XYZ file of C-alpha atoms in Angstrom:
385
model
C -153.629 -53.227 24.275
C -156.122 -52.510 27.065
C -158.227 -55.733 25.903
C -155.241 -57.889 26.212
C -154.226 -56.511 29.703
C -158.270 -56.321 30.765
C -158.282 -60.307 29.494
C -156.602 -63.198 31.226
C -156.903 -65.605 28.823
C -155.905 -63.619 25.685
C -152.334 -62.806 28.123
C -151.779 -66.971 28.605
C -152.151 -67.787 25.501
C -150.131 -65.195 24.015
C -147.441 -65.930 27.044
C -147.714 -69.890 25.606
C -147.214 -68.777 21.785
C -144.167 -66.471 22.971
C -142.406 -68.970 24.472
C -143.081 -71.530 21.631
C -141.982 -68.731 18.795
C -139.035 -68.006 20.618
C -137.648 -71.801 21.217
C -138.362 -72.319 17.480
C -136.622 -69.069 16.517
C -133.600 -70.139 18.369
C -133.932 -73.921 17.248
C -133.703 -71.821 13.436
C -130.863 -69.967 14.297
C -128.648 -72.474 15.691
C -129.493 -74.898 12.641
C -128.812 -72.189 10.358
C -124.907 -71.666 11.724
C -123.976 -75.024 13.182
C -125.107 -76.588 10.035
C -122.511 -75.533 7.658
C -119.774 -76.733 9.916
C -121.321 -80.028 10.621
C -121.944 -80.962 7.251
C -118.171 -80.205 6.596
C -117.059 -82.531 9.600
C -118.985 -85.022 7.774
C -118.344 -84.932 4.629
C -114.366 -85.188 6.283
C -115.432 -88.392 7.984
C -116.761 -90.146 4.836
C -113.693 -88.982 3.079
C -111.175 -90.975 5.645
C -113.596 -94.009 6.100
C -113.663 -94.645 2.031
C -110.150 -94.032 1.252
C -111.192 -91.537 -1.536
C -107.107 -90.024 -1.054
C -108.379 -87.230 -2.315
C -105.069 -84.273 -2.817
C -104.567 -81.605 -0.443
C -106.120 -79.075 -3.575
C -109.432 -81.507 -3.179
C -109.308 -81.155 0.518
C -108.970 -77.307 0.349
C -111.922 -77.478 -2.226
C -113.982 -79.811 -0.429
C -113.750 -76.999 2.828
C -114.858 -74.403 0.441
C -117.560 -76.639 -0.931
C -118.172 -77.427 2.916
C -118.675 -73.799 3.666
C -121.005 -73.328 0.663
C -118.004 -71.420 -1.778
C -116.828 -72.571 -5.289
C -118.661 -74.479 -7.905
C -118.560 -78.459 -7.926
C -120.755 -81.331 -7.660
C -119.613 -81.264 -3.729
C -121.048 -77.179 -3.378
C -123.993 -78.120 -5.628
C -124.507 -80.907 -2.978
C -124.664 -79.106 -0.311
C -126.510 -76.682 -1.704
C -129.471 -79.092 -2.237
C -128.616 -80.121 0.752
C -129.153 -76.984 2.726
C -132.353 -76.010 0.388
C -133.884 -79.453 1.527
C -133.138 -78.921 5.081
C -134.171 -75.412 5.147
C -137.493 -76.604 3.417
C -138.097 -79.130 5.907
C -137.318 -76.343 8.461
C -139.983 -74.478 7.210
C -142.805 -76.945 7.148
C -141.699 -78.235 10.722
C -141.921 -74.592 12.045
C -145.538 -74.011 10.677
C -146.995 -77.368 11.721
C -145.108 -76.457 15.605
C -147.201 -73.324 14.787
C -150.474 -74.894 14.420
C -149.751 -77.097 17.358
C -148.986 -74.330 19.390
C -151.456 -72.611 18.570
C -154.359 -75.062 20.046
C -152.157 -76.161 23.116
C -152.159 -72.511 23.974
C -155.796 -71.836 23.476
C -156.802 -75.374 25.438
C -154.253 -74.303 28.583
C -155.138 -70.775 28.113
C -158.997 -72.019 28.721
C -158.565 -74.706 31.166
C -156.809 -72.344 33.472
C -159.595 -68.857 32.775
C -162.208 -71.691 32.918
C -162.406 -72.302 36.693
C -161.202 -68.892 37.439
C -164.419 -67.554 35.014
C -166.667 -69.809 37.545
C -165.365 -68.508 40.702
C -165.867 -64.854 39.402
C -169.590 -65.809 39.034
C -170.033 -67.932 41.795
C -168.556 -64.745 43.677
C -170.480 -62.955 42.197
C -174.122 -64.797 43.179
C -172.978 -64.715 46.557
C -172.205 -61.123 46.807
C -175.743 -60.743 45.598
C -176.892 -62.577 48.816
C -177.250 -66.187 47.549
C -174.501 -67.908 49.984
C -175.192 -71.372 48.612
C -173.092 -71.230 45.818
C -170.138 -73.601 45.208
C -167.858 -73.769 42.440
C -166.414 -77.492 41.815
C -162.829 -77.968 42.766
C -160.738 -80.120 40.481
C -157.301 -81.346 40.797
C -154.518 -80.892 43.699
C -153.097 -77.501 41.587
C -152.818 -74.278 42.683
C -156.273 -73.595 41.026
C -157.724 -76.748 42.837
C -156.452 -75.386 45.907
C -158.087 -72.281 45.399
C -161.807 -73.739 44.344
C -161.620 -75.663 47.697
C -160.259 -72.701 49.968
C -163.363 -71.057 47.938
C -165.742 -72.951 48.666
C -164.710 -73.028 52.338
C -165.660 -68.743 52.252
C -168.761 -69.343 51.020
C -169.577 -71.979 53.706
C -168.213 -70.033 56.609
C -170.091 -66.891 55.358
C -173.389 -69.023 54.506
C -173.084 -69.921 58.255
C -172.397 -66.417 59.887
C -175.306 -65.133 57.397
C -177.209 -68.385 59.397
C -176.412 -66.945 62.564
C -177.390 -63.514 61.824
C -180.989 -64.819 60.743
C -181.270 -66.952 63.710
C -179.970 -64.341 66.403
C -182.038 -61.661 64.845
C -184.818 -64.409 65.228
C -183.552 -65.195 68.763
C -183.182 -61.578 70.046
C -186.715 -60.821 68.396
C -188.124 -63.591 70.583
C -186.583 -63.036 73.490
C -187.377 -59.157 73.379
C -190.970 -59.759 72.721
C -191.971 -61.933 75.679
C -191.729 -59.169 78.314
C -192.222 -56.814 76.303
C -195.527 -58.762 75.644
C -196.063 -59.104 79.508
C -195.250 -55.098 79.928
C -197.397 -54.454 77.201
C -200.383 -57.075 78.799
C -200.356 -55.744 82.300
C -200.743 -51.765 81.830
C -203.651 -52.699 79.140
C -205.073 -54.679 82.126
C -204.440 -51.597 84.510
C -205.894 -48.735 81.929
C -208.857 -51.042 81.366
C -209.692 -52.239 85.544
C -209.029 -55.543 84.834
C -205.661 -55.545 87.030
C -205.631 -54.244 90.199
C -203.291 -51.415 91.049
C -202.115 -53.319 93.868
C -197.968 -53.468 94.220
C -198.206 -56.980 93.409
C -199.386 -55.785 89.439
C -196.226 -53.116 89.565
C -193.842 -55.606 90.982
C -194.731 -58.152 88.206
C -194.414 -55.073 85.660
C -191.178 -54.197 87.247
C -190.136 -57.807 87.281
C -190.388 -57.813 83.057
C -189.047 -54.643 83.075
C -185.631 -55.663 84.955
C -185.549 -59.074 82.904
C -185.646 -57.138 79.735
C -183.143 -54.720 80.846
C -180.848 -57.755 81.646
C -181.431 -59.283 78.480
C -180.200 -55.875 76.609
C -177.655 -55.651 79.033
C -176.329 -59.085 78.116
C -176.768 -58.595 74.525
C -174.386 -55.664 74.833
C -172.060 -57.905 76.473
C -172.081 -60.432 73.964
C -171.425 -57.766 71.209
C -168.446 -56.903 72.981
C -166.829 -60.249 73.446
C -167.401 -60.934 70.058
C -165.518 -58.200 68.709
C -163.118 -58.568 71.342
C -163.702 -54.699 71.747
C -162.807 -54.758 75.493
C -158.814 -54.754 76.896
C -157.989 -57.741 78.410
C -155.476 -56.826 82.091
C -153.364 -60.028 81.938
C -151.669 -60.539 85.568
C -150.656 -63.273 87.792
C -154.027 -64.226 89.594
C -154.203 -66.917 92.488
C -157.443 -69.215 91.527
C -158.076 -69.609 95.054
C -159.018 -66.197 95.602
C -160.801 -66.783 92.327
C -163.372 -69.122 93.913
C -163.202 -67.211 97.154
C -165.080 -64.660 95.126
C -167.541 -66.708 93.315
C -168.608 -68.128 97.209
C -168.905 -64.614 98.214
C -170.893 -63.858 95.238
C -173.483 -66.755 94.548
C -173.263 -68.109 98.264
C -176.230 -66.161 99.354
C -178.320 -67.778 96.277
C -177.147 -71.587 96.826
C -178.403 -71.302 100.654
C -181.534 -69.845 99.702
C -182.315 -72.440 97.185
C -180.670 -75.289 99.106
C -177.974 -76.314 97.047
C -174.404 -77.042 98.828
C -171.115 -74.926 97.101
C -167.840 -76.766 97.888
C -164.394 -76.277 96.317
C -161.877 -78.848 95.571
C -158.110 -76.481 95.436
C -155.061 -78.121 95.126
C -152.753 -78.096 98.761
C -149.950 -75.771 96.862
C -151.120 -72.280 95.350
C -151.776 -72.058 91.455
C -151.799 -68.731 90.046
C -152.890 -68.092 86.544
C -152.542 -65.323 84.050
C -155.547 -63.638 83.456
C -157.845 -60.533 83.848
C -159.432 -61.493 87.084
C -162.319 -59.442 86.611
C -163.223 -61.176 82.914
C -162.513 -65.146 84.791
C -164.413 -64.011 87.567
C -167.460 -63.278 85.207
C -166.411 -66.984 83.725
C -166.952 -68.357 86.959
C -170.065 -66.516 87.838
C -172.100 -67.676 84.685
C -170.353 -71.588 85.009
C -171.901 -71.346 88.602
C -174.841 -69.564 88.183
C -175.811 -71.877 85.379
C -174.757 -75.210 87.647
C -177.386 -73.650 90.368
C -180.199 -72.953 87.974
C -180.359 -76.604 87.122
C -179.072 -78.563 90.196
C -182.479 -79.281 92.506
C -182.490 -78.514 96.405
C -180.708 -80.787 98.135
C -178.237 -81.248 95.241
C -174.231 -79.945 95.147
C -172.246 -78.008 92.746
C -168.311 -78.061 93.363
C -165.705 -75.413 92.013
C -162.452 -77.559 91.247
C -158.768 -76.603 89.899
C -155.996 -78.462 88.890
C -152.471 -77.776 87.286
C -151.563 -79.766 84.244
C -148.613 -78.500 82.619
C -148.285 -75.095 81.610
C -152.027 -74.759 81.755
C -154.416 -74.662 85.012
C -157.770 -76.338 84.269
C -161.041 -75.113 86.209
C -163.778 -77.519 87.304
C -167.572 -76.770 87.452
C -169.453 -79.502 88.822
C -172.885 -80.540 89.690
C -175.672 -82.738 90.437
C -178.145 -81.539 88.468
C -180.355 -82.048 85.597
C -178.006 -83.116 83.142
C -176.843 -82.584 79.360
C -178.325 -85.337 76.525
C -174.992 -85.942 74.583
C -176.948 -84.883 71.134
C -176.577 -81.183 73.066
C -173.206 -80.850 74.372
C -171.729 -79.701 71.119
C -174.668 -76.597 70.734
C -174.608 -75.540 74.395
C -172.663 -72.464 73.950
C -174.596 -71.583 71.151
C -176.715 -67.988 71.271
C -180.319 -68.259 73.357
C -179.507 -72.267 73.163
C -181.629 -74.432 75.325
C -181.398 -77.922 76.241
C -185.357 -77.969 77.398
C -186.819 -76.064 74.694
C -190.087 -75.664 77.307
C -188.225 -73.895 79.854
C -188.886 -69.941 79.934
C -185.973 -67.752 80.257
C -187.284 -66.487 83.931
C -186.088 -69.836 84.768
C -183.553 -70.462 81.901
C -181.620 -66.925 82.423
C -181.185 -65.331 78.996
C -179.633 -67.922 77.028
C -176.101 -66.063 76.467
C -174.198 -66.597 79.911
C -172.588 -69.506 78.012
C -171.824 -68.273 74.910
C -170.176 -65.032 76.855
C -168.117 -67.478 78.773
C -166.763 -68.887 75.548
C -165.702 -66.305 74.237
C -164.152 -64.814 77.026
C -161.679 -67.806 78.016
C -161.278 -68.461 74.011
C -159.362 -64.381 74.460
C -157.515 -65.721 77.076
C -155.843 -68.538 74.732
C -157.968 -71.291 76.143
C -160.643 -73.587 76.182
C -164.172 -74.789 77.503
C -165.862 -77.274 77.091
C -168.904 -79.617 78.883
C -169.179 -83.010 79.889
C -172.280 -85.151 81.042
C -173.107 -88.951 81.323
C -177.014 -88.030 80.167
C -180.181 -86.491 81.251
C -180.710 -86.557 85.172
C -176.800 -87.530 85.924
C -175.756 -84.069 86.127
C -173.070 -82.498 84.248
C -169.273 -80.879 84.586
C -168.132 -77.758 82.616
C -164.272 -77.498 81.947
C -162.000 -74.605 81.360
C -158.210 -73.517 80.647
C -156.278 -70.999 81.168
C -152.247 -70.360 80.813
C -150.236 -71.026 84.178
C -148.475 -67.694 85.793
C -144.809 -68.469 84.924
């Protein structure tokens, strides 16, 4: 009993051979009644149709006969008749056996058969080998679940991508001031530095950028898991970029780089967590001013459109290649692969942005007619109702 109930295939095909032995077993027991009385309606048929005029003690006997009772030719007829039939039952009820028999064990394996592959495929891939696929057959139930298979392994072959390439990434990024730290008090212990405050600003410079880079890292941990409470109110979005001019302004004039804002003449308030759109804002902008040139312009637009409120992030500067605009807000992604994160920031600003307005039940996205044309980032959030 525990093999049967630890085996799928031994349960279908017994399931298949029950349901066959119990149709024939009724087929047998309805023949075996009904066929008394239909061989008497019969035999009363043929009687009227010849003329036989048989008497009403022939009749009486031919009833009995009917119902196999009394002697005759017309009991030993039947007789033969019903020893022929039930001989013919017989060998018809073996042969649907037989038959039954190797329809059960071919559905029995076509159905464990792909189910037997996705246990090893699963398997493989619990052992760390994320490539595996199992093939997907047919528009079935088991078809449908190959394919939504398949589709598991891919997604977790790609998060077990990600992990390699952020470990990668975060390796990387950790190592270059590290590196510099590491570089400049080797030059200090051995004279070849000064110990002027120019050689402990630069050390303090690598320092901070590190401790920005963990800082970030945190962050994007965070967003990721959504581990952070989100304080959905009614928020005006012109206060919204009153802050962000408040906050970068100071930056744009020193680097020469106009801010502007383009609000709509009647107030639009959204629902969000002001705080987590105001960090939005600050990494849109602060992005738009790292790669618009002096003398160039970013501008901070909004506009209503429905039920949602869409946010405009505009500049001048160096542009997006259309081959990027898909990876952008991708981890430590970068458009200029020469460009050093001093420059560059630390690669993540974008990626926390994403996820941040993607809590908020909305969506970004960048647009840019090529390299040197500059480019426009887009957001959404839910209108205030």
């Amino acid at each position: 009993m525990s093999l049967i109930r630890s085996r799928l295939g031994i349960r279908l095909f017994l399931s298949f051979l029950a349901v066959i032995l119990i149709g024939m077993t009724v087929i047998f027991l309805i023949t075996r009644f009904t066929t008394p009385r239909a061989f008497q309606n019969h035999l009363l048929y043929m009687e009227e149709q010849l003329g036989m005029g048989m008497t009403g003690q022939g009749q009486g006997q031919g009833r009995g006969q009917g119902n196999g009772q009394g002697g005759g030719m017309m009991a030993d007829f039947y007789q033969n008749f019903q020893a022929s039939f039930n001989e013919s039952l017989l060998i018809s009820v073996l042969a649907a056996s037989l038959a039954a028999v190797g329809v059960s064990i071919l559905l029995s394996r076509s159905i464990v058969a792909p189910l037997r592959a996705m246990m090893s495929a699963s398997q493989r891939i619990a052992e760390g080998h994320y490539d595996e696929r199992v093939q997907a057959t047919g528009k079935d139930e088991l078809g449908q679940l190959a394919l939504r298979f398949n589709q598991m392994a891919e997604q977790l072959e790609q998060v077990e991508s990600m992990r390699r390439r952020l470990i990668g990434d975060v390796t990387h990024e950790l190592r270059t001031p590290l590196t510099a730290i590491k570089g400049s008090m080797e030059g200090l212990i051995d004279g070849v530095l000064p110990s002027s405050p120019e050689t402990f600003e630069q050390i303090h410079q690598e320092a901070d950028r590190l401790s920005r880079l963990v800082d970030d890292l945190q962050e994007l941990s965070r967003v990721e898991a959504r581990a952070y409470p989100l304080d959905l109110r009614p928020v005006d979005a012109a206060a919204l970029m009153g802050t962000i001019r408040k906050r970068l302004g100071f930056q744009f004039e020193d680097k020469g780089v106009s801010l502007t804002s383009s609000l709509p003449p009647s107030p639009v308030r959204v629902l969000a967590d002001e705080d987590r759109i105001v960090q939005v804002l600050t990494n849109l902008a602060g992005n738009a001013l790292q790669h618009t040139p002096a003398g160039g312009s970013v501008t901070l637009g909004v506009q209503s459109e429905g039920d949602e409120i869409l946010f405009i992030v505009r500049d001048t500067g160096a542009g997006i290649p259309a081959e990027h605009l898909t990876h952008i807000f991708d981890r430590f992604y970068r458009v200029d692969k020469s460009r050093s994160r001093v420059r560059g920031g630390s690669g993540i600003g974008l990626t926390i942005a994403k996820h941040l307005v993607e809590a908020h039940g909305g969506r970004i996205w960048a647009e840019s007619d090529g390299e040197g044309k500059g480019s426009t980032f887009f957001f959404t959030l839910p209108a205030s109702k």
